[in-house]
Structure formats: C-alpha cells, structure tokens
C-alpha cells in the first residue's frame, strides 16, 4: 500500500511540475513574459478561440520556445484582452469572438465568420490600416508583446476613402450615409495603404 501511495504522490508531483509556468526565451534564458507564435501556427494570435468545448473567460495564444503553460498541443499563455481581434456585428458595433458567441448564441461562430470583412483596423505609423494581428506583426519585433498593445491602444481608427474622395472613420460613414447604407459603402471604399499590403 505505501508504494501505491508513493506512486500516486509522485505522479501528482510530475503533473504539477508539467503544469507550472515556464518563463524561458529562445536560448533558455529567463524572460519577463512569453511571445505568441503569431502566423507560425494554429492559435498563434491572442484570442478567444472557437473549438470544441471552448468556454474561455480569458484570451490566450500558443507561444514560442515552450514558454508559458504546458498543454497537450504545446505551450500557451493568457494574453491581454485588448489584443484580440474585433469585428463589427450587424448593429455596427465592434465585438470580439467571445462577445459574438454571447450575442448570437448558437449562431455566434457563423456570424463571426460572416463578419470577417468588417474586422477592426487601426492606423500604424507608416500610414497603413492594419488588423490587430497585422499591427502586432508590424510592431512586435521592435516593441515586444506588451509594447505593441500599448501602440495599438494609442493608434487612430482606420479611415476609408468615400466616393467624394474624403477619408472617413466608420462612425463618419454612418453619419454620412446612414445606418443602412454605411456597411456597403464602407466595404467598397478604399483602405489606407491597401495597395502596399
């Protein structure tokens, strides 16, 4: 009996060690925080990821260099809720994927996919309008995982060029064209810096 207790205790210690957060960088050095994998893999960007049984309260991403929490499909970490993708719903307001699920219930995933063209963009210092993920890719090497989020929060909202040649934000489009026509006009308008992306 004592050997069985020792085996169970040892197994629990191993599980606890595996579940502990590992804060290591590319060369095994201690780091302040982990880095999301980005385009390199599934769930590489910060988000509330749709998958079977997903009920996340906090966004997360898969990480580089086995940094963060251990999981069956690789390392991961919770990330800043301000770093997740937002899309405009039918009401014209921005929501993240979790909020789409809550707002539309069973149709949340379908509605989220259908709003792909209505993704939020903000203006980077190079004059281009980027989605949150492209914005991260543009800034992360220079500013790190926390620094790019600060830059995102300070960035001006995207503007698009209307038929009259003037650049407007989404809110300006709604004011100029009205609720019903704004979406179609927005989707057909020129995006800042789009030719170079």
Short mmCIF file of C-alpha atoms in Angstrom, two decimals:
data_model
loop_
_atom_site.label_atom_id
_atom_site.label_comp_id
_atom_site.label_asym_id
_atom_site.label_seq_id
_atom_site.Cartn_x
_atom_site.Cartn_y
_atom_site.Cartn_z
CA UNK A 1 0.00 0.00 0.00
CA UNK A 2 2.75 2.56 0.82
CA UNK A 3 4.32 2.01 -2.63
CA UNK A 4 0.97 2.75 -4.29
CA UNK A 5 0.63 5.97 -2.27
CA UNK A 6 4.19 6.95 -3.24
CA UNK A 7 3.44 6.25 -6.92
CA UNK A 8 0.29 8.42 -6.86
CA UNK A 9 2.10 11.20 -4.98
CA UNK A 10 4.98 11.05 -7.49
CA UNK A 11 2.57 11.17 -10.43
CA UNK A 12 0.81 14.19 -8.92
CA UNK A 13 4.15 15.97 -8.44
CA UNK A 14 5.07 15.29 -12.08
CA UNK A 15 1.72 16.65 -13.25
CA UNK A 16 2.14 19.73 -11.07
CA UNK A 17 5.64 20.28 -12.45
CA UNK A 18 4.37 19.92 -16.01
CA UNK A 19 1.53 22.36 -15.30
CA UNK A 20 3.85 25.01 -13.82
CA UNK A 21 4.51 28.09 -15.89
CA UNK A 22 7.89 28.12 -17.62
CA UNK A 23 9.22 31.58 -18.46
CA UNK A 24 12.10 30.87 -20.85
CA UNK A 25 13.18 32.56 -24.06
CA UNK A 26 14.69 31.33 -27.32
CA UNK A 27 18.04 30.41 -25.76
CA UNK A 28 16.63 29.09 -22.49
CA UNK A 29 17.19 32.38 -20.64
CA UNK A 30 14.70 33.69 -18.07
CA UNK A 31 12.24 36.13 -19.61
CA UNK A 32 9.66 38.54 -18.22
CA UNK A 33 6.92 37.22 -20.50
CA UNK A 34 6.25 34.87 -23.37
CA UNK A 35 5.72 35.69 -27.03
CA UNK A 36 2.72 34.50 -29.03
CA UNK A 37 3.62 32.39 -32.06
CA UNK A 38 1.77 34.68 -34.46
CA UNK A 39 1.28 33.36 -38.00
CA UNK A 40 3.53 30.38 -37.27
CA UNK A 41 0.69 28.12 -36.13
CA UNK A 42 -2.86 27.49 -35.06
CA UNK A 43 -3.98 29.79 -32.23
CA UNK A 44 -0.77 31.81 -32.65
CA UNK A 45 -2.51 35.12 -32.00
CA UNK A 46 -4.25 36.28 -28.84
CA UNK A 47 -7.93 35.40 -28.91
CA UNK A 48 -10.95 33.54 -27.61
CA UNK A 49 -10.52 30.58 -29.91
CA UNK A 50 -13.52 28.67 -31.25
CA UNK A 51 -13.02 24.95 -30.86
CA UNK A 52 -14.92 22.02 -29.45
CA UNK A 53 -15.88 22.73 -25.86
CA UNK A 54 -14.26 26.17 -25.76
CA UNK A 55 -15.54 28.36 -22.95
CA UNK A 56 -12.57 30.64 -22.28
CA UNK A 57 -13.03 33.61 -20.00
CA UNK A 58 -9.56 34.95 -20.79
CA UNK A 59 -7.94 35.13 -24.24
CA UNK A 60 -4.85 33.04 -24.91
CA UNK A 61 -2.33 32.16 -27.60
CA UNK A 62 0.14 29.41 -28.41
CA UNK A 63 3.65 30.56 -27.51
CA UNK A 64 7.17 30.32 -28.85
CA UNK A 65 10.09 28.47 -27.22
CA UNK A 66 7.87 26.31 -24.93
CA UNK A 67 7.32 29.40 -22.79
CA UNK A 68 4.27 29.66 -20.54
CA UNK A 69 1.86 26.93 -19.57
CA UNK A 70 2.23 23.36 -20.80
CA UNK A 71 -0.59 21.84 -22.83
CA UNK A 72 -1.13 18.68 -24.86
CA UNK A 73 -0.88 20.69 -28.11
CA UNK A 74 2.04 22.84 -26.95
CA UNK A 75 2.83 25.79 -24.74
CA UNK A 76 0.39 28.64 -24.29
CA UNK A 77 -0.29 31.75 -22.21
CA UNK A 78 -3.13 34.06 -21.34
CA UNK A 79 -2.81 37.39 -23.08
CA UNK A 80 -4.17 40.92 -22.95
CA UNK A 81 -7.91 41.12 -23.78
CA UNK A 82 -7.15 44.40 -25.57
CA UNK A 83 -5.03 42.43 -28.08
CA UNK A 84 -7.86 40.37 -29.58
CA UNK A 85 -9.49 40.79 -32.96
CA UNK A 86 -12.75 42.73 -33.07
CA UNK A 87 -15.34 42.69 -35.85
CA UNK A 88 -18.45 44.76 -36.50
CA UNK A 89 -21.70 42.92 -35.92
CA UNK A 90 -24.99 43.66 -37.67
CA UNK A 91 -25.59 46.52 -35.21
CA UNK A 92 -22.37 48.26 -36.37
CA UNK A 93 -20.61 47.79 -33.03
CA UNK A 94 -17.25 46.06 -32.50
CA UNK A 95 -17.21 42.74 -30.64
CA UNK A 96 -14.59 40.06 -30.05
CA UNK A 97 -15.34 36.40 -30.85
CA UNK A 98 -16.45 35.64 -27.28
CA UNK A 99 -18.90 38.53 -27.38
CA UNK A 100 -20.20 37.31 -30.77
CA UNK A 101 -20.87 33.93 -29.13
CA UNK A 102 -22.70 35.60 -26.26
CA UNK A 103 -24.62 38.00 -28.52
CA UNK A 104 -25.69 35.48 -31.18
CA UNK A 105 -25.66 32.29 -29.06
CA UNK A 106 -25.70 29.19 -31.31
CA UNK A 107 -25.07 31.30 -34.43
CA UNK A 108 -22.06 33.07 -32.87
CA UNK A 109 -19.38 31.19 -34.78
CA UNK A 110 -21.26 31.57 -38.08
CA UNK A 111 -21.86 35.30 -37.51
CA UNK A 112 -18.20 35.78 -36.53
CA UNK A 113 -17.04 34.17 -39.77
CA UNK A 114 -19.54 36.25 -41.75
CA UNK A 115 -18.15 39.48 -40.28
CA UNK A 116 -14.59 38.82 -41.49
CA UNK A 117 -14.65 41.79 -43.89
CA UNK A 118 -15.78 44.06 -41.06
CA UNK A 119 -12.63 43.49 -38.97
CA UNK A 120 -11.32 46.42 -36.94
CA UNK A 121 -8.23 48.14 -38.31
CA UNK A 122 -6.12 50.92 -36.87
CA UNK A 123 -3.55 53.22 -38.39
CA UNK A 124 0.13 52.38 -37.88
CA UNK A 125 2.88 54.99 -38.01
CA UNK A 126 3.59 54.04 -41.64
CA UNK A 127 0.12 55.30 -42.68
CA UNK A 128 -1.32 51.82 -43.30
CA UNK A 129 -4.50 50.44 -41.77
CA UNK A 130 -3.79 47.10 -40.08
CA UNK A 131 -5.91 44.45 -38.38
CA UNK A 132 -4.83 43.77 -34.79
CA UNK A 133 -2.80 40.73 -35.94
CA UNK A 134 -1.05 42.56 -38.78
CA UNK A 135 -0.46 45.51 -36.44
CA UNK A 136 1.17 43.12 -33.96
CA UNK A 137 3.37 41.64 -36.69
CA UNK A 138 4.44 45.14 -37.73
CA UNK A 139 5.42 46.29 -34.20
CA UNK A 140 6.27 43.19 -32.13
CA UNK A 141 9.94 42.85 -33.12
CA UNK A 142 10.68 46.43 -32.04
CA UNK A 143 8.30 46.79 -29.08
CA UNK A 144 7.69 43.29 -27.73
CA UNK A 145 4.44 41.59 -26.78
CA UNK A 146 3.37 44.29 -24.31
CA UNK A 147 4.68 47.29 -26.23
CA UNK A 148 2.74 46.66 -29.42
CA UNK A 149 -0.53 46.52 -27.45
CA UNK A 150 0.19 49.97 -25.99
CA UNK A 151 0.81 51.26 -29.52
CA UNK A 152 -2.46 49.64 -30.73
CA UNK A 153 -4.43 51.37 -27.99
CA UNK A 154 -2.99 54.76 -28.98
CA UNK A 155 -3.48 54.26 -32.72
CA UNK A 156 -6.15 56.17 -34.62
CA UNK A 157 -9.08 54.17 -36.02
CA UNK A 158 -8.99 53.22 -39.67
CA UNK A 159 -10.26 55.66 -42.25
CA UNK A 160 -11.51 54.74 -45.71
CA UNK A 161 -11.90 56.91 -48.76
CA UNK A 162 -15.52 57.56 -49.67
CA UNK A 163 -16.82 58.29 -53.17
CA UNK A 164 -16.41 62.03 -52.53
CA UNK A 165 -12.64 61.50 -52.10
CA UNK A 166 -12.66 62.25 -48.37
CA UNK A 167 -11.24 59.84 -45.77
CA UNK A 168 -13.74 58.91 -43.05
CA UNK A 169 -13.83 56.66 -39.98
CA UNK A 170 -16.62 54.09 -39.61
CA UNK A 171 -18.59 56.49 -37.43
CA UNK A 172 -18.26 59.18 -40.11
CA UNK A 173 -19.56 56.73 -42.73
CA UNK A 174 -22.60 56.01 -40.58
CA UNK A 175 -23.23 59.71 -40.08
CA UNK A 176 -22.70 60.48 -43.78
CA UNK A 177 -24.57 57.52 -45.34
CA UNK A 178 -26.94 56.40 -42.57
CA UNK A 179 -27.11 53.05 -40.77
CA UNK A 180 -28.48 51.01 -43.68
CA UNK A 181 -26.10 52.18 -46.41
CA UNK A 182 -22.90 52.64 -44.36
CA UNK A 183 -21.82 48.97 -44.41
CA UNK A 184 -21.95 48.63 -48.21
CA UNK A 185 -20.20 51.96 -48.71
CA UNK A 186 -17.53 51.03 -46.14
CA UNK A 187 -16.83 47.69 -47.80
CA UNK A 188 -16.47 49.27 -51.24
CA UNK A 189 -14.28 52.18 -50.04
CA UNK A 190 -10.50 52.38 -50.49
CA UNK A 191 -8.45 51.20 -47.49
CA UNK A 192 -5.43 53.30 -46.47
CA UNK A 193 -2.22 51.65 -47.64
CA UNK A 194 -4.05 48.60 -49.06
CA UNK A 195 -2.12 48.63 -52.34
CA UNK A 196 1.16 48.07 -50.47
CA UNK A 197 -0.05 45.28 -48.13
#
